[in-house]
Each structure stands twice: as C-alpha cells, then as structure tokens.
Tab-separated table of C-alpha atoms and ligand atoms in Angstrom:
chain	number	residue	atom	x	y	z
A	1	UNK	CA	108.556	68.938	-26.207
A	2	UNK	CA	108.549	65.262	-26.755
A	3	UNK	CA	105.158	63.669	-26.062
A	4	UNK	CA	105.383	60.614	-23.447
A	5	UNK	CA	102.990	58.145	-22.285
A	6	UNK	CA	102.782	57.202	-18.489
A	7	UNK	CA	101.352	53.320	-17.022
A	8	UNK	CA	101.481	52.658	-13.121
A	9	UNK	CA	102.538	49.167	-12.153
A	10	UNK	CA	100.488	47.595	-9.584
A	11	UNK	CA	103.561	45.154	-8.663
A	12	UNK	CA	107.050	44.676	-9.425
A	13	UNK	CA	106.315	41.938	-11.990
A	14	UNK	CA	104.063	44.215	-14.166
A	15	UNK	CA	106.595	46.902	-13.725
A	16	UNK	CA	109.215	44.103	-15.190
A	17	UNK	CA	106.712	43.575	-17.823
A	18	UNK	CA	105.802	47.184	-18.805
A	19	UNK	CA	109.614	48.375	-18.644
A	20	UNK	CA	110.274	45.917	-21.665
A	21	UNK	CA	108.828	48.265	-24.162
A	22	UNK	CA	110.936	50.265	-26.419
A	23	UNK	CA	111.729	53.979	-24.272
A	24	UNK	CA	110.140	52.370	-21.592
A	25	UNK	CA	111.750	53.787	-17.868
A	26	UNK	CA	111.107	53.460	-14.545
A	27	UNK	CA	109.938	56.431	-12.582
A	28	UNK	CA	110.101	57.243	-9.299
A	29	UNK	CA	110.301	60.776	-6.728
A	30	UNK	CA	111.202	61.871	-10.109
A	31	UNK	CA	113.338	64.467	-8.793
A	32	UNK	CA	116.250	63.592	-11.198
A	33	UNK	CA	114.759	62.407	-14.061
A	34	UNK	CA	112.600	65.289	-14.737
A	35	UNK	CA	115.087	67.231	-14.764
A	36	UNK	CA	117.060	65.141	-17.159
A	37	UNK	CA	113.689	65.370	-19.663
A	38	UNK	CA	113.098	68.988	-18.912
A	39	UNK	CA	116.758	69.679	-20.115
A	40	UNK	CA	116.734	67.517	-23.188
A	41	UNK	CA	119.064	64.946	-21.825
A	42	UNK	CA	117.059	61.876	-21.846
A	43	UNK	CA	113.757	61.569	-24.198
A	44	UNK	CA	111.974	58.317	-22.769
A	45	UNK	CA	109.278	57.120	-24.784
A	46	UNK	CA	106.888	56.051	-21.267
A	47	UNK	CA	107.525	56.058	-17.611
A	48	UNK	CA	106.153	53.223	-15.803
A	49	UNK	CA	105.152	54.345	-12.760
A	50	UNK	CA	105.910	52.167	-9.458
A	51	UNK	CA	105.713	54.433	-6.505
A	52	UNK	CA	102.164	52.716	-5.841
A	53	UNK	CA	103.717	48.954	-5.813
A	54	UNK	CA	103.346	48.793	-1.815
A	55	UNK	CA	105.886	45.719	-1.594
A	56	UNK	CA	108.604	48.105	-2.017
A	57	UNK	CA	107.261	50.675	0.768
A	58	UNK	CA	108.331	49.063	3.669
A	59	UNK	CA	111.130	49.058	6.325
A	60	UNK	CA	111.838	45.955	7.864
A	61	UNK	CA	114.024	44.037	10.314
A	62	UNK	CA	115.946	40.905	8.055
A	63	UNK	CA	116.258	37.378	9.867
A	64	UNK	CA	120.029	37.709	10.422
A	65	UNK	CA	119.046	41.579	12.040
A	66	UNK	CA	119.885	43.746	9.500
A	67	UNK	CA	117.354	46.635	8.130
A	68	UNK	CA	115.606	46.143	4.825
A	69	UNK	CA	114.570	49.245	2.923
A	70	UNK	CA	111.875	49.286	0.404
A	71	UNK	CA	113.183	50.882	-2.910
A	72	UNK	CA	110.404	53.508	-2.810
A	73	UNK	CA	110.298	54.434	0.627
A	74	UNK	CA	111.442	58.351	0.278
A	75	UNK	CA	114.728	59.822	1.617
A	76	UNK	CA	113.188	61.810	4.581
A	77	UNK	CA	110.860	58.896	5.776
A	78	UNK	CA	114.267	56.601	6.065
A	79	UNK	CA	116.464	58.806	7.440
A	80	UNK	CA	113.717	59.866	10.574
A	81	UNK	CA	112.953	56.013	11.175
A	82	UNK	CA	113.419	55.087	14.523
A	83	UNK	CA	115.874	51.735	13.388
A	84	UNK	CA	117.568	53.980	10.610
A	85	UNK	CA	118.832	56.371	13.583
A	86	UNK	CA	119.231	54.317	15.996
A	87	UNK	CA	121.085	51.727	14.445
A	88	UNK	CA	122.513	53.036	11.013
A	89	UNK	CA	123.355	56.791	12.226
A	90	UNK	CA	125.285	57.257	9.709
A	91	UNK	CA	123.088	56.966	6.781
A	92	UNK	CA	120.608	59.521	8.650
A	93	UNK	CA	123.621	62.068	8.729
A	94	UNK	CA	123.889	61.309	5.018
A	95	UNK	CA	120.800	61.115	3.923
A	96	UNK	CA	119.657	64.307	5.693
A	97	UNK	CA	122.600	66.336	3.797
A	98	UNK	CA	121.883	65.862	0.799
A	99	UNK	CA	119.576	68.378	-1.450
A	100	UNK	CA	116.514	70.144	0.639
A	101	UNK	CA	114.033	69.029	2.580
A	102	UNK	CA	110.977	69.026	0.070
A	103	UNK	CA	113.488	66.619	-2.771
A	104	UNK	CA	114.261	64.538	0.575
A	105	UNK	CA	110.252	64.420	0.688
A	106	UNK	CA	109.969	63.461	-3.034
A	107	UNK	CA	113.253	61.152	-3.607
A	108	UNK	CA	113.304	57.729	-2.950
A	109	UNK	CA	115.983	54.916	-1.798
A	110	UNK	CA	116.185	53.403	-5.540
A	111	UNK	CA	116.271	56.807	-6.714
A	112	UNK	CA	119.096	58.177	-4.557
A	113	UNK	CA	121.082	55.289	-5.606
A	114	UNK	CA	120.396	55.753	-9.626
A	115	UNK	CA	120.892	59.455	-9.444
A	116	UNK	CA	123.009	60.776	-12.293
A	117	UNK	CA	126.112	62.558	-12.197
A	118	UNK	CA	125.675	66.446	-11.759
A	119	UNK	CA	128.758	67.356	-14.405
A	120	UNK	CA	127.132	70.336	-15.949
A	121	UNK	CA	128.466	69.828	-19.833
A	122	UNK	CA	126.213	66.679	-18.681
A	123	UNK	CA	123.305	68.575	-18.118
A	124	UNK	CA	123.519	71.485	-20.975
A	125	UNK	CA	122.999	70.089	-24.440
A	126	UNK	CA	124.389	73.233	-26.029
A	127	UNK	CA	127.807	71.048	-25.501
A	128	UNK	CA	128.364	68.817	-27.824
A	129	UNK	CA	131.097	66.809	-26.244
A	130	UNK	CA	130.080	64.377	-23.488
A	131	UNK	CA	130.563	60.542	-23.815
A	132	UNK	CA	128.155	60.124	-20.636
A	133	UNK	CA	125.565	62.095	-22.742
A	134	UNK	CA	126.546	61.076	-26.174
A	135	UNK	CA	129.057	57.951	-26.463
A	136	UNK	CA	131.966	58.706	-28.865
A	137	UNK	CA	131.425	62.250	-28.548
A	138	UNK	CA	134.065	63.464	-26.051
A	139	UNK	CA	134.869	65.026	-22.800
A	140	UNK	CA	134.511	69.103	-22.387
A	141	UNK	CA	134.913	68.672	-18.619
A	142	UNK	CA	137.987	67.535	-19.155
A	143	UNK	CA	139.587	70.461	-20.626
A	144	UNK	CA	136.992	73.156	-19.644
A	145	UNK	CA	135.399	73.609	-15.980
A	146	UNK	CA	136.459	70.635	-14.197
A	147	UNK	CA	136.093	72.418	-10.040
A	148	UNK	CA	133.823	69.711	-9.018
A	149	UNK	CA	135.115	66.450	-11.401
A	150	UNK	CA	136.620	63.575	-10.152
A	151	UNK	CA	140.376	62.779	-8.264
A	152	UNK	CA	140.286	59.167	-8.460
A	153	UNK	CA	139.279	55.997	-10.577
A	154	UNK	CA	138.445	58.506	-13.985
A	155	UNK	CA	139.557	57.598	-17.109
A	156	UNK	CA	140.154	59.580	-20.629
A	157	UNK	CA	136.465	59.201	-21.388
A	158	UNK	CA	134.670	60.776	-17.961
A	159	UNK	CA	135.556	62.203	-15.253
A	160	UNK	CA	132.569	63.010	-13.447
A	161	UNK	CA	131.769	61.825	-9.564
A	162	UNK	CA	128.638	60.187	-8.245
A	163	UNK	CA	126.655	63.154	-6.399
A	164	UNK	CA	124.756	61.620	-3.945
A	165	UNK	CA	125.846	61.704	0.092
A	166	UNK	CA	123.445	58.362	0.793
A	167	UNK	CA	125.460	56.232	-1.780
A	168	UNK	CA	128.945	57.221	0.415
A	169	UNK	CA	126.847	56.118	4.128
A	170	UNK	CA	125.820	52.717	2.159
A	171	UNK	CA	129.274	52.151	1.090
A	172	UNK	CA	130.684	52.218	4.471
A	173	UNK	CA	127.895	50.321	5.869
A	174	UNK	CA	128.457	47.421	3.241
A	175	UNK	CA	124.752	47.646	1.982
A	176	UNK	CA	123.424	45.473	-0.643
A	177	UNK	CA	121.483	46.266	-3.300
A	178	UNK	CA	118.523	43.734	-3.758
A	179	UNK	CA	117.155	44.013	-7.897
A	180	UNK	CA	114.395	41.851	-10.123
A	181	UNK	CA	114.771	41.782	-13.840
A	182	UNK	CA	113.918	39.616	-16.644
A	183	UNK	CA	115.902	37.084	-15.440
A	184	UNK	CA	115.154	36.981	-11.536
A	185	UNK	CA	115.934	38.197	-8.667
A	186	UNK	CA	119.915	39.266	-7.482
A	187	UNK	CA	121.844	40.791	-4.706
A	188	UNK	CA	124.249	43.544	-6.119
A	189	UNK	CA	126.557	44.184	-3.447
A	190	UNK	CA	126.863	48.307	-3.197
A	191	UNK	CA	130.833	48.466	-3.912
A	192	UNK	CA	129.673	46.697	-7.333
A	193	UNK	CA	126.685	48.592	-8.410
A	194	UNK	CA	128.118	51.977	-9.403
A	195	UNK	CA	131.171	51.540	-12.476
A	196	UNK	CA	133.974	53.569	-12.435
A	197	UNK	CA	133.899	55.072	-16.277
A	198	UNK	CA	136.303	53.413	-18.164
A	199	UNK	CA	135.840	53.032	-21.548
A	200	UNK	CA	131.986	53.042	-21.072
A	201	UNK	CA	131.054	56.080	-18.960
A	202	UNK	CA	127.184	56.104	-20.762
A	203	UNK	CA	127.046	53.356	-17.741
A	204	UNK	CA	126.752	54.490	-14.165
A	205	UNK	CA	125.782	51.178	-12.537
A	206	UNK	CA	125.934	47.348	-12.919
A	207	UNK	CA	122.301	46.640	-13.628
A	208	UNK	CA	120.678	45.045	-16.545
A	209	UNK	CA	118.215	45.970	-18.692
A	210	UNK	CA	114.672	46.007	-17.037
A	211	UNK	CA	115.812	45.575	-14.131
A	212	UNK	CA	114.141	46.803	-11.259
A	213	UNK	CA	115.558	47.986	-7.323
A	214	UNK	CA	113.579	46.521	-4.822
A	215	UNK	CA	115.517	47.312	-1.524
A	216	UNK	CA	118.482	48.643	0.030
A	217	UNK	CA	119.721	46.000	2.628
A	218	UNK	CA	121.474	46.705	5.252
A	219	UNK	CA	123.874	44.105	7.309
A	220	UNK	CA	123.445	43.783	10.958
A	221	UNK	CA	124.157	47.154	12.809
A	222	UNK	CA	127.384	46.731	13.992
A	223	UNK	CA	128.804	50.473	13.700
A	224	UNK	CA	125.922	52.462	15.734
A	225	UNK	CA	128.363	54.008	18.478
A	226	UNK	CA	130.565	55.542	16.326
A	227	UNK	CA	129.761	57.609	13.462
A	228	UNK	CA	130.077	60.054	11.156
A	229	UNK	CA	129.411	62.159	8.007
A	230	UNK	CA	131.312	65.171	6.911
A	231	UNK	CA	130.338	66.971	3.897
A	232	UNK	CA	132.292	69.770	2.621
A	233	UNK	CA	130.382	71.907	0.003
A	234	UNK	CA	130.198	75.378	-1.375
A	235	UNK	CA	127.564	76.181	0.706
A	236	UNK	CA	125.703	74.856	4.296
A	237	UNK	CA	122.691	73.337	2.199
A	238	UNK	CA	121.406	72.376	-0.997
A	239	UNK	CA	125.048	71.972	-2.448
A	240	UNK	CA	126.772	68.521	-3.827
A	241	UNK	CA	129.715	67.388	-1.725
A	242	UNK	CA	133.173	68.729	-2.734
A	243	UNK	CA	134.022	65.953	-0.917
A	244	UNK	CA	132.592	63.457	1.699
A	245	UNK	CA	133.423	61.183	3.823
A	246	UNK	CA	131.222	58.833	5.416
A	247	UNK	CA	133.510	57.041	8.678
A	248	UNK	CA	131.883	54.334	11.313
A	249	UNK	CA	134.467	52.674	13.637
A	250	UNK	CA	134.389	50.133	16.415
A	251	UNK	CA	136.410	51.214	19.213
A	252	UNK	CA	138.466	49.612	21.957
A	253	UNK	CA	139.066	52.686	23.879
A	254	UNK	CA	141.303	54.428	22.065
A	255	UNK	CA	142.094	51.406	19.917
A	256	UNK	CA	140.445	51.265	16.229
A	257	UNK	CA	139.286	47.327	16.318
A	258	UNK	CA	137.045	47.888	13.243
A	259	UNK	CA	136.983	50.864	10.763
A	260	UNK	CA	134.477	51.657	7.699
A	261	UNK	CA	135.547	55.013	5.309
A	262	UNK	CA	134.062	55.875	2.212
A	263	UNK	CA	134.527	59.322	0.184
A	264	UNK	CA	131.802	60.774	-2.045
A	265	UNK	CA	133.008	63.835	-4.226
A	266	UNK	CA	135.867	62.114	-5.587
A	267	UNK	CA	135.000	59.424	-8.016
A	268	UNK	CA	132.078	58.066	-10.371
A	269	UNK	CA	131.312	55.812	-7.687
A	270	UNK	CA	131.661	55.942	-3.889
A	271	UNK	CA	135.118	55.297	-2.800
A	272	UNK	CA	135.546	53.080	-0.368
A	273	UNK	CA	138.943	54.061	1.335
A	274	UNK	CA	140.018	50.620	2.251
A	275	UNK	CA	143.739	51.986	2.794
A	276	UNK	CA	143.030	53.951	5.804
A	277	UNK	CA	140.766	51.473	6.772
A	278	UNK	CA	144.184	49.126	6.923
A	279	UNK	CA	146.472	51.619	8.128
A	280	UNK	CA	144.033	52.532	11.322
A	281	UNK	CA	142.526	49.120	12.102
A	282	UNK	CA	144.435	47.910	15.296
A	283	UNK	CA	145.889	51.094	16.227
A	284	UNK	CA	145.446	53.650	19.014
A	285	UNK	CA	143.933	56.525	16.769
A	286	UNK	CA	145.227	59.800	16.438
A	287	UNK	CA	145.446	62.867	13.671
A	288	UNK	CA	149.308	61.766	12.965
A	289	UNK	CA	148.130	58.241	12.086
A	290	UNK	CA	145.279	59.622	10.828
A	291	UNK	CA	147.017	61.680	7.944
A	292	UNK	CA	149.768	59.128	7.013
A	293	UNK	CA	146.296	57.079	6.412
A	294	UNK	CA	144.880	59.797	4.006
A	295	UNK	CA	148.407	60.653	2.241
A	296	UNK	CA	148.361	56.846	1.036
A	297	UNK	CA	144.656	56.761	0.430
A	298	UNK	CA	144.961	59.715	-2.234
A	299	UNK	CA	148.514	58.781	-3.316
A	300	UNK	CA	147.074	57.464	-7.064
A	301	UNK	CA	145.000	60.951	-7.038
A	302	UNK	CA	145.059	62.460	-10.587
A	303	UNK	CA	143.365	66.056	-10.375
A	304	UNK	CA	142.463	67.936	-12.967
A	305	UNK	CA	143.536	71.497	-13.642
A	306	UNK	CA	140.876	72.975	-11.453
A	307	UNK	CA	140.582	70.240	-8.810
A	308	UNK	CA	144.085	69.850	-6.951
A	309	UNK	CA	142.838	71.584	-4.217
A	310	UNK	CA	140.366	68.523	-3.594
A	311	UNK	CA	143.316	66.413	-2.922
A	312	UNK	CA	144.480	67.998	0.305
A	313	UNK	CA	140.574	68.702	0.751
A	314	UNK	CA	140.339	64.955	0.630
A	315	UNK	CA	143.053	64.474	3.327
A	316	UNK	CA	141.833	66.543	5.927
A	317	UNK	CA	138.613	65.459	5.693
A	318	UNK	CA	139.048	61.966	6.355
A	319	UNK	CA	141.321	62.799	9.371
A	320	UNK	CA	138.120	65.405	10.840
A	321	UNK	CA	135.611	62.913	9.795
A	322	UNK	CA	137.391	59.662	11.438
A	323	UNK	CA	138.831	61.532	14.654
A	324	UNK	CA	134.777	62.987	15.660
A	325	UNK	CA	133.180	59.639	14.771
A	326	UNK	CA	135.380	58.293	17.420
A	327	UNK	CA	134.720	60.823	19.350
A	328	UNK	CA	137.454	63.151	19.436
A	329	UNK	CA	137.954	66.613	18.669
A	330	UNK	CA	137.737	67.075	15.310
A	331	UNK	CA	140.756	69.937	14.693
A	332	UNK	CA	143.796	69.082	14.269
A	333	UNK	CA	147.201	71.345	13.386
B	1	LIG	FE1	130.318	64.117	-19.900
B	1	LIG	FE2	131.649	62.765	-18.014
B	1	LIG	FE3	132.942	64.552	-19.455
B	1	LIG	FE4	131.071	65.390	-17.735
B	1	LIG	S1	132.978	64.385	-17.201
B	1	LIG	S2	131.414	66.083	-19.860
B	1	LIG	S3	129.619	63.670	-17.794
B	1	LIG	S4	131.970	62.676	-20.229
C-alpha cells in the first residue's frame, strides 16, 4: 500500500494552490479514483480535498437563462432538481442510468465528467500492455477482449470509449465546461474537453495541469419537449452502455426543425452524431429517414473483432432513441 497524505481546500484558489505539489490530485465523490488507487493504477502522492469549497455546490439560473451546475454538486442531487427535470430532461434520464443509486449519491458533476475509461486491461495491472496505463507500452484490448471497445474515432494506440451516460446528455445539450487553473479561468466547450486517443491516449481530456472544474453550464433550455436517452447494456442496472444515445429535437409537428444526437459506447469521447443531425433537420421524421441517417452516421465505423455487432447496435438505436423523443413509437421493422 502506498502511503498518501490528504489537505481539504477551503476555496478553489487554495485547491489551485495545493494541487501544484508533486502527486498532488484533486478528489472528489471519489467513486473512481479509489478504485483506480485500490487497483494499483494510479499512486497519487496527496489528494486535495474540495468537496467542502461551497462555491462549487450550487445550482443556479445564468443571466442569458441557462442552468449552472456546481462541479461538486453530486449526480443524484442534479438529476432530481426541479430546473434539471424540468428543463434539461434529458440529462436526468442520463444521469439517473448510470451506475447505482448510492455512487449517484457519492459522484459528483466534475467527477462524472473526468471519469476514466472502464477498458479492463486498463484496470488489471497484471497486463502489461496499455498505453492509457503505461505510454509506449501497447494495446492488449486490441487484440484480446475488445466486446465493449470503441467503433469510432480510435486509433492504433487505444481503443477504449468514455463510460459515462451524463457526458453523452451534455453533448447533445451543448454544455460547457467552466475550469480555473494556474493561469485563470476558461470555458471548455464539452465537444472539446474529452480527446479522441490518437497518438496520446494517457490523455482523456483537454485540461491543463492544475486545473480545476468549477461548473457544468448549460445553454438556455431549448430542447425540454422532446427528449430522450436510450441505453443499451448487458444488464437493466449498474452496467456501462453498449451503446447510448442521448436525442433532443424541436418539432414542427411531424417536421424535425432542430435535432441534437450524441452516442456514448462508441468512442473515447461522446460522439456527437452531427450526420443524422443533418440528414433529419427539416424533414418530416420517420424510421426510413431515420436509418439512412444512422447508415451514414456509422459509415467510417471500424469494429474490432468482437465489436461488429455494435455497429448495427448503433443503428437501431439512434432510430428507437430519435423516433420516442419525438414522440413516436419506438419499434420499427
Ligand atoms: Fe489500454 Fe486503451 Fe488498449 Fe484499453 S484500449 S488496453 S485503455 S490502451
């Protein structure tokens, strides 16, 4: 067992401060990075603390009326606020999917969105090979138990997927990610915060060194009538997604005047489906449309020997997930 040392930051500035040190991490719910330390993946040398920093608690209405969320405020207490499901439905679906209810209790909105991939060679240090793990070491998934690995945007270094279901709702929704470091405060928008892996797969996300989340901000609800998240997993809870798909439209009748799709399951980041976004935006909707949509979407797919069944998966998901958010029966021959 490696000893630690633990500090709580009484504000986001100290936390800035204290994260500086050498080993030095942030800790939250804790519900993924203790079992990273528990399984020998990561060996930090202290956790700062910052669930107590109350700044980063809150849920608020922005000027322009969007929804800020506090980086700390925990999974179950955003997805049961009254703004969260009245106005951002979507991201209660999600939210409330993922994991069980006592990690929903723990986990918290910076958390969710810095959780690491769940690609066991990742996880079991008995495997040597694993350039997320160890850089320059290889990829076992790759040629070894690849079920649950990625369909799109991998590369010869990684092909794990992002596994969380609230990072898919806050792709769709065009969140942004609000961060202090060192050097300030920035706005990350949320299709620019988690990396595909390329050639550096050791990197899930764009943020710098000591920096800090603060909040999850969301833009004026403008997708609240139509809505909604489909996960397919292994089994009804307490499972990662196959594959997701988070789907909000605006509808004029049976016309698609505005359409949001993201798919979780698929990639190292969320995927924002901005094809079928295209192909349905104007259009009366309907499954035909629908899966002409999702052929094209997955068209640059590149499974792996035990994933090809994802890309069909992938397919029919986005056509059941798009027709019930607008409010149609979801089955379809
Ligand atoms: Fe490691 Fe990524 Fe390969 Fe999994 S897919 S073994 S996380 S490099």
């Amino acid at each position: 067992m490696d000893a630690i040392s633990y500090q709580r930051a009484a504000d986001v500035n100290c936390a800035i401060a204290a994260v500086q040190q050498p080993g030095a991490v942030f800790v939250g719910g804790g519900t993924n990075l203790l079992d990273l330390m528990k399984g020998g993946v990561t060996h930090p040398v202290t956790l700062i603390d910052v669930t107590r920093i109350d700044a980063l608690q809150n849920i608020e209405t922005l000027p322009d009326g969007g929804l800020r969320i506090g980086a700390l405020v925990r999974n179950s207490d955003a997805a049961n606020h009254a703004l969260v499901r009245t106005r951002y439905p979507l991201l209660t679906e999600a939210l409330l999917s993922g994991a069980s209810g006592q990690l929903r209790n723990m986990a918290t909105m910076g958390g969710n969105l810095m959780q690491r991939t769940r690609c066991g060679y990742f996880y079991d240090t008995a495997f040597a090979q694993c350039n997320k793990r160890a850089p320059g070491s290889g990829c076992a998934a790759i040629g070894g138990f690849n079920r649950m690995h990625a369909i799109l945007g991998a590369s010869p270094q990684c092909v794990a997927v992002n596994p969380s279901d609230m990072n898919v709702a806050l792709a769709a929704l065009d969140a942004t990610v609000q961060v202090s470091g060192p050097r300030g405060a920035r706005a990350i928008p949320i299709a620019q915060f988690h990396r595909l892996p390329g050639d550096r797969p050791d990197l899930d996300t764009t943020l710098q060194p000591g920096e800090l989340i603060t909040s999850v901000d969301l833009p004026p609800p403008a997708f609240s009538d139509h809505t909604h998240y489909l996960k397919v997993r292994d089994r009804a809870s307490y499972a990662f997604a196959l594959v997701s798909v988070a789907a909000a439209l605006q509808m004029d009748g049976k016309t698609v005047r505005a359409a949001r799709v993201a798919l979780g399951g698929v990639a190292h980041r969320p995927w924002r489906a901005s094809v079928v976004e295209q192909r349905i935006t104007g259009h009366a909707l309907s499954a035909a449309t629908l899966r002409e949509a999702a052929s094209a979407e997955l068209a640059s797919a590149k499974p792996l020997d035990g994933n090809a069944f994802k890309v069909g998966l992938a397919q029919r998901a986005i056509v059941r997930s798009v027709l019930l958010a607008a409010g149609q029966s979801g089955d379809f021959a």
